[in-house]
PDB file of C-alpha atoms in Angstrom:
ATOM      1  CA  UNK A   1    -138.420 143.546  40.589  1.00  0.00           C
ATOM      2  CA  UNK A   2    -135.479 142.230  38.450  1.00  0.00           C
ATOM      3  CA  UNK A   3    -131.855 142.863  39.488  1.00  0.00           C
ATOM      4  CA  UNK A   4    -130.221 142.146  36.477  1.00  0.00           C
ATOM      5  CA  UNK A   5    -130.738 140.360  33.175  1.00  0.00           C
ATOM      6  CA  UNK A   6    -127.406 138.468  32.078  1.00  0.00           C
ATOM      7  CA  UNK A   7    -126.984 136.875  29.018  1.00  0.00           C
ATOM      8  CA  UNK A   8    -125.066 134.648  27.538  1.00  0.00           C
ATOM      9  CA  UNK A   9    -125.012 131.805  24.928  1.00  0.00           C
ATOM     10  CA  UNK A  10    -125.340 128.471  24.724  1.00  0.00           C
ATOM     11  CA  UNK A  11    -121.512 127.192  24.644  1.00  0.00           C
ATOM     12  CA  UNK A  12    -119.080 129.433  22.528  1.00  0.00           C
ATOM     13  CA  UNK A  13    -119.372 130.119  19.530  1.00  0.00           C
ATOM     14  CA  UNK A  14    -115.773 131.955  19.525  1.00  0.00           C
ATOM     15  CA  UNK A  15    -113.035 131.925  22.131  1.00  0.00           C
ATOM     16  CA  UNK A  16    -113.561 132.095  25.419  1.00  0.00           C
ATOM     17  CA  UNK A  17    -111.497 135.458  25.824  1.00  0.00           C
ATOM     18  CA  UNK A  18    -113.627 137.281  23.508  1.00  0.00           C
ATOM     19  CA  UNK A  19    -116.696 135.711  24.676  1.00  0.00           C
ATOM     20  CA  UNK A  20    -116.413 136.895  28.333  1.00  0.00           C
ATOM     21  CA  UNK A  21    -114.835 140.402  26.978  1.00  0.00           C
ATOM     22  CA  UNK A  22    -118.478 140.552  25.359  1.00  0.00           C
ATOM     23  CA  UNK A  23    -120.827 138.445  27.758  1.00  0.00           C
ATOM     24  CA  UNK A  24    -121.209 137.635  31.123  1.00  0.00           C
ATOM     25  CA  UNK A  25    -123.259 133.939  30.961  1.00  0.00           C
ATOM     26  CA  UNK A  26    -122.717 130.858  29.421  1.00  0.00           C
ATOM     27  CA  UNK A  27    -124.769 127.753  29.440  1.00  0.00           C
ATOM     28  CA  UNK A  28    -122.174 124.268  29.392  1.00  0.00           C
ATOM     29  CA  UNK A  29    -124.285 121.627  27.268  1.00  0.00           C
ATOM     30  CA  UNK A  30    -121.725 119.710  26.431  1.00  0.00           C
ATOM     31  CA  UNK A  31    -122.284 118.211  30.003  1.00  0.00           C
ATOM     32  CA  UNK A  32    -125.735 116.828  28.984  1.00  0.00           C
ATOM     33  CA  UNK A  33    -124.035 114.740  26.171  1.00  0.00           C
ATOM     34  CA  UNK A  34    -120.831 113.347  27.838  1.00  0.00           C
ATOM     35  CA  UNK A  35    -118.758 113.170  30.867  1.00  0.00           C
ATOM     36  CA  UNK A  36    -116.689 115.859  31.059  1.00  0.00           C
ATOM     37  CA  UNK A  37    -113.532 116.512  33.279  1.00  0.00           C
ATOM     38  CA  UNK A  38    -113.391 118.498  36.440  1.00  0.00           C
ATOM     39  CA  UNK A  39    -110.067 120.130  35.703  1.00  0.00           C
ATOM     40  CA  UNK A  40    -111.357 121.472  32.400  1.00  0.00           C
ATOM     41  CA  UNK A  41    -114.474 123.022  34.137  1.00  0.00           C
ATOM     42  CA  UNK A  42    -112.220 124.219  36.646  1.00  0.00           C
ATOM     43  CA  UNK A  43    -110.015 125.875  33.974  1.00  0.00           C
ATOM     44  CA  UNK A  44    -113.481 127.665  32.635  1.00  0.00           C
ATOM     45  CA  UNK A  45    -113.915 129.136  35.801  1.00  0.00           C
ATOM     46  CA  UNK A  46    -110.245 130.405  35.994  1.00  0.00           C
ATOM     47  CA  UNK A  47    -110.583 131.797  33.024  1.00  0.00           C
ATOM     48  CA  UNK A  48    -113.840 133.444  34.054  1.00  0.00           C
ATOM     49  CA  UNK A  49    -113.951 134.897  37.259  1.00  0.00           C
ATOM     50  CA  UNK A  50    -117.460 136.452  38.059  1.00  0.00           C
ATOM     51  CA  UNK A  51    -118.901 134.755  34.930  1.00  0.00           C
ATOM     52  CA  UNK A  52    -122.259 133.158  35.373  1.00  0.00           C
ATOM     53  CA  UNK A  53    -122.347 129.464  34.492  1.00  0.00           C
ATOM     54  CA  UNK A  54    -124.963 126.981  33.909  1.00  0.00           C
ATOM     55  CA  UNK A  55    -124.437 123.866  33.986  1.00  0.00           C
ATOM     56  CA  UNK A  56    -127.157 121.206  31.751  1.00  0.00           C
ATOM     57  CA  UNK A  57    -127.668 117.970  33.835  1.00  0.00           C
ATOM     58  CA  UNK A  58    -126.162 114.859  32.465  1.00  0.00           C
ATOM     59  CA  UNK A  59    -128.593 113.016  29.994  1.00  0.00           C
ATOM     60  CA  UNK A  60    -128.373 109.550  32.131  1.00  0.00           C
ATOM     61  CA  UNK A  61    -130.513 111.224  34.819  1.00  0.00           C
ATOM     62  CA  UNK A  62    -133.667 112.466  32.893  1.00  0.00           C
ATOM     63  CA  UNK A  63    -133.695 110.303  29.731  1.00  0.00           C
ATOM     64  CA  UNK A  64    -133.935 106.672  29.502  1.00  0.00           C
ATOM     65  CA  UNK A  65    -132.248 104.142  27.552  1.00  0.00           C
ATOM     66  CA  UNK A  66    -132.445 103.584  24.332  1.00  0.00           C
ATOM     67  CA  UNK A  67    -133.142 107.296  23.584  1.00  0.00           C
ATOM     68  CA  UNK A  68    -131.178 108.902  20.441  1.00  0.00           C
ATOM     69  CA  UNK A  69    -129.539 111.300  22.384  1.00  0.00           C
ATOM     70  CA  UNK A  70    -127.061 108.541  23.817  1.00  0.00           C
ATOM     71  CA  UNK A  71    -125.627 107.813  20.423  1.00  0.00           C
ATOM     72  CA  UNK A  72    -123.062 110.783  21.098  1.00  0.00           C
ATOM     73  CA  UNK A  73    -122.145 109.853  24.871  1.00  0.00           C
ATOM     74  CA  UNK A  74    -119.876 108.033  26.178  1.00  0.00           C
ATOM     75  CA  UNK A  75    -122.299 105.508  29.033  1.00  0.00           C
ATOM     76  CA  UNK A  76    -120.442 102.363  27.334  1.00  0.00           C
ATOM     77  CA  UNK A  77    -122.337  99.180  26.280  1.00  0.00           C
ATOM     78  CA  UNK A  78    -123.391  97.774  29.392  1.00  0.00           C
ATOM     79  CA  UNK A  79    -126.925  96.996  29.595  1.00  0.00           C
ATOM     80  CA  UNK A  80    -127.409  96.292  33.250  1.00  0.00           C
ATOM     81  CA  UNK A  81    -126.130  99.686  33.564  1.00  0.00           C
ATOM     82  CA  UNK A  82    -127.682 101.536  30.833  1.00  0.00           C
ATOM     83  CA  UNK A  83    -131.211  99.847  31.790  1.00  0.00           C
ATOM     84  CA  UNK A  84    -130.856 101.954  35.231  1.00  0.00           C
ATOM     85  CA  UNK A  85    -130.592 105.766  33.433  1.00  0.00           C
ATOM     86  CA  UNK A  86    -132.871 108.388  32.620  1.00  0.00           C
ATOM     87  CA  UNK A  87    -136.289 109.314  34.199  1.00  0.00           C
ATOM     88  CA  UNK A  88    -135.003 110.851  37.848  1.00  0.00           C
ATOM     89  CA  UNK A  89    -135.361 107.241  38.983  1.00  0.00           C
ATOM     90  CA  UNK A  90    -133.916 106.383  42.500  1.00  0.00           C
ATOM     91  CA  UNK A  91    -130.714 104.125  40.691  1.00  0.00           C
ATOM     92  CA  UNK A  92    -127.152 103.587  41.322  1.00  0.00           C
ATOM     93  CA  UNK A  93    -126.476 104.878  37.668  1.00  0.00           C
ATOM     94  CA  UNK A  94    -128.762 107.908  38.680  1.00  0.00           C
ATOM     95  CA  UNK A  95    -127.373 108.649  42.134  1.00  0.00           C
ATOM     96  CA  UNK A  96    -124.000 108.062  40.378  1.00  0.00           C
ATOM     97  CA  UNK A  97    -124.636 110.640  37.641  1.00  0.00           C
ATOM     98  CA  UNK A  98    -125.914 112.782  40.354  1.00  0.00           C
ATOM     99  CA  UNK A  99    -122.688 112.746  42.433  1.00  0.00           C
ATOM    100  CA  UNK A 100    -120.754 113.480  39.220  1.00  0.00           C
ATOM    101  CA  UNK A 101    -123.326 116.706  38.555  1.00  0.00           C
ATOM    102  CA  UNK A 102    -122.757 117.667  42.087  1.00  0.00           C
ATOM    103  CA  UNK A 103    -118.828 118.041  41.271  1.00  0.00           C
ATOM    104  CA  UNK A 104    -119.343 119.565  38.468  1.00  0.00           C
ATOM    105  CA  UNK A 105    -120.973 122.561  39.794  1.00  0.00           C
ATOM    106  CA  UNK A 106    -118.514 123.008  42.454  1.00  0.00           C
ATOM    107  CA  UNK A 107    -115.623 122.496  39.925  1.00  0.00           C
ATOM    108  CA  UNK A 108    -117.380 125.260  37.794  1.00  0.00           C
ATOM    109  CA  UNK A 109    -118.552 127.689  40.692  1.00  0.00           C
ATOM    110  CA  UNK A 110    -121.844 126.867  38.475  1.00  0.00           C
ATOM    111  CA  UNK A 111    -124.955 129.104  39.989  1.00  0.00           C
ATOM    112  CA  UNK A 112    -127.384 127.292  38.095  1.00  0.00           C
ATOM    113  CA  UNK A 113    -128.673 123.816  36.998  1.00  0.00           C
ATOM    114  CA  UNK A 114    -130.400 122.887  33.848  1.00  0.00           C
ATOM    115  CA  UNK A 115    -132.537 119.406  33.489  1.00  0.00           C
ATOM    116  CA  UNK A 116    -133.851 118.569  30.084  1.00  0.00           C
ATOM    117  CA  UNK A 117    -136.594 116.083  30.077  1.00  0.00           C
ATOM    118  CA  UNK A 118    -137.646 113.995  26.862  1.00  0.00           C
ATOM    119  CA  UNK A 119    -140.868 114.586  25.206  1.00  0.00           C
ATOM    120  CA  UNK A 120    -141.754 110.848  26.599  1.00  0.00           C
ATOM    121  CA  UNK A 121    -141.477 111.794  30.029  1.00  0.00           C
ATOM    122  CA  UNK A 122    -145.060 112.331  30.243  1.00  0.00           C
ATOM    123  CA  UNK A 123    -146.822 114.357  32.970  1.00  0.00           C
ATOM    124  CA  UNK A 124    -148.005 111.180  34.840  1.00  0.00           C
ATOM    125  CA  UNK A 125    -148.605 110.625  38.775  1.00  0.00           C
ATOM    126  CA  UNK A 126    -145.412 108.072  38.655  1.00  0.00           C
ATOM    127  CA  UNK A 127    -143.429 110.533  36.888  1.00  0.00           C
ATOM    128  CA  UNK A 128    -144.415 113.697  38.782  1.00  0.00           C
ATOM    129  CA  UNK A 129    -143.353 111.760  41.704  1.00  0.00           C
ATOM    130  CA  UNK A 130    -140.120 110.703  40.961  1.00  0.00           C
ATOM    131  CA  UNK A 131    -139.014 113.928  39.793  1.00  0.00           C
ATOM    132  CA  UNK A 132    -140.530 115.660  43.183  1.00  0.00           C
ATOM    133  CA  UNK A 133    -138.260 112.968  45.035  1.00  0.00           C
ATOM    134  CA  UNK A 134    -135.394 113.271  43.028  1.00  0.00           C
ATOM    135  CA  UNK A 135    -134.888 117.354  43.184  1.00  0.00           C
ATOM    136  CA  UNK A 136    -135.411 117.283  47.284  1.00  0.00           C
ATOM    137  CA  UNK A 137    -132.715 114.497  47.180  1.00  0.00           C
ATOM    138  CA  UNK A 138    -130.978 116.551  44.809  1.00  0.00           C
ATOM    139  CA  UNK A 139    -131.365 120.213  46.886  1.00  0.00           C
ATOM    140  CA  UNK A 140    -130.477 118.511  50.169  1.00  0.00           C
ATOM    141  CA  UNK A 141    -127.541 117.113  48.500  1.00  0.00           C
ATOM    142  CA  UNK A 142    -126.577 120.895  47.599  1.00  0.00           C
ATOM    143  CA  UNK A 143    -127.087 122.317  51.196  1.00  0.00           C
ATOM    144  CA  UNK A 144    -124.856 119.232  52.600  1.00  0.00           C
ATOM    145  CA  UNK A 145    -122.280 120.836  50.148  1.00  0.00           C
ATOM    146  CA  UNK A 146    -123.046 124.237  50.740  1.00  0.00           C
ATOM    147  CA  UNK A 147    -123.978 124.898  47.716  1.00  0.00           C
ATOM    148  CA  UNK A 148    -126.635 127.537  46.566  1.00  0.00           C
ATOM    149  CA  UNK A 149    -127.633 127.055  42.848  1.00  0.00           C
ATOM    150  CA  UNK A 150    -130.353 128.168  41.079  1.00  0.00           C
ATOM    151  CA  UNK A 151    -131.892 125.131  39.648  1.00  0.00           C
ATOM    152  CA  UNK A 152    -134.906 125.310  36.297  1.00  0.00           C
TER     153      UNK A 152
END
């Protein structure tokens, strides 16, 4: 049985005030292509109380360097540290990233999570179990916080 069917955009594609006069969800993807702030997702959720927000996981945990996609973020030049993103791997950069995700839903009162995979992330045994690892790291990391979000 379904409870209620929300939607809601992908960003805004007009102000915020009439957006949330109109709809009740909003997907953030501008968090998949750079690191944003905490006080400006805590301003979104001031300025929508009751709004349901999704969040779209940072790039550096699901897609690996050199991908295209990075050409518009902000992960610096640092090899060492690039060389350690993407593909749920167990890294600094990734647990780092994570951390930073983990804020950002709590900064938003996000209820839900979106990961993006590549097309190269191919449906291997490695793969599959990295990403198995990864999300019960990642969901006990959310119950330590107290956190209940939907995550897809």
């Amino acid at each position: 049985m379904v409870r209620e069917i929300l939607v809601g955009c992908c960003g805004f594609p007009v102000k915020r005030e009439r957006y949330f006069e109109v709809l009740r969800g909003v997907e953030l993807q501008n968090t998949f292509y750079r690191l944003v702030k905490e006080e400006s997702l805590k301003k979104l959720r001031e300025s929508a109380p009751g709004a349901f927000i999704s969040i779209k996981a940072p790039m550096g945990i699901t897609h690996r360097w050199p991908s295209p996609v990075y050409r518009r973020a902000g992960y610096g030049k640092d090899s060492s540290y690039l060389s350690q993103l993407g593909a749920f791997r167990e890294t600094e950069a990734v647990r780092s990233l994570t951390e930073t995700l983990i804020k950002w839903l709590e900064a938003a009162g996000a209820r839900a999570v979106l990961f993006q995979t590549p097309a190269s992330f191919k449906q291997t045994e490695e793969n599959l179990s990295r990403a198995v690892e990864y999300f019960r790291r990642f969901r006990e990391r959310l119950r330590e916080r107290g956190l209940k979000v939907i995550v897809a």
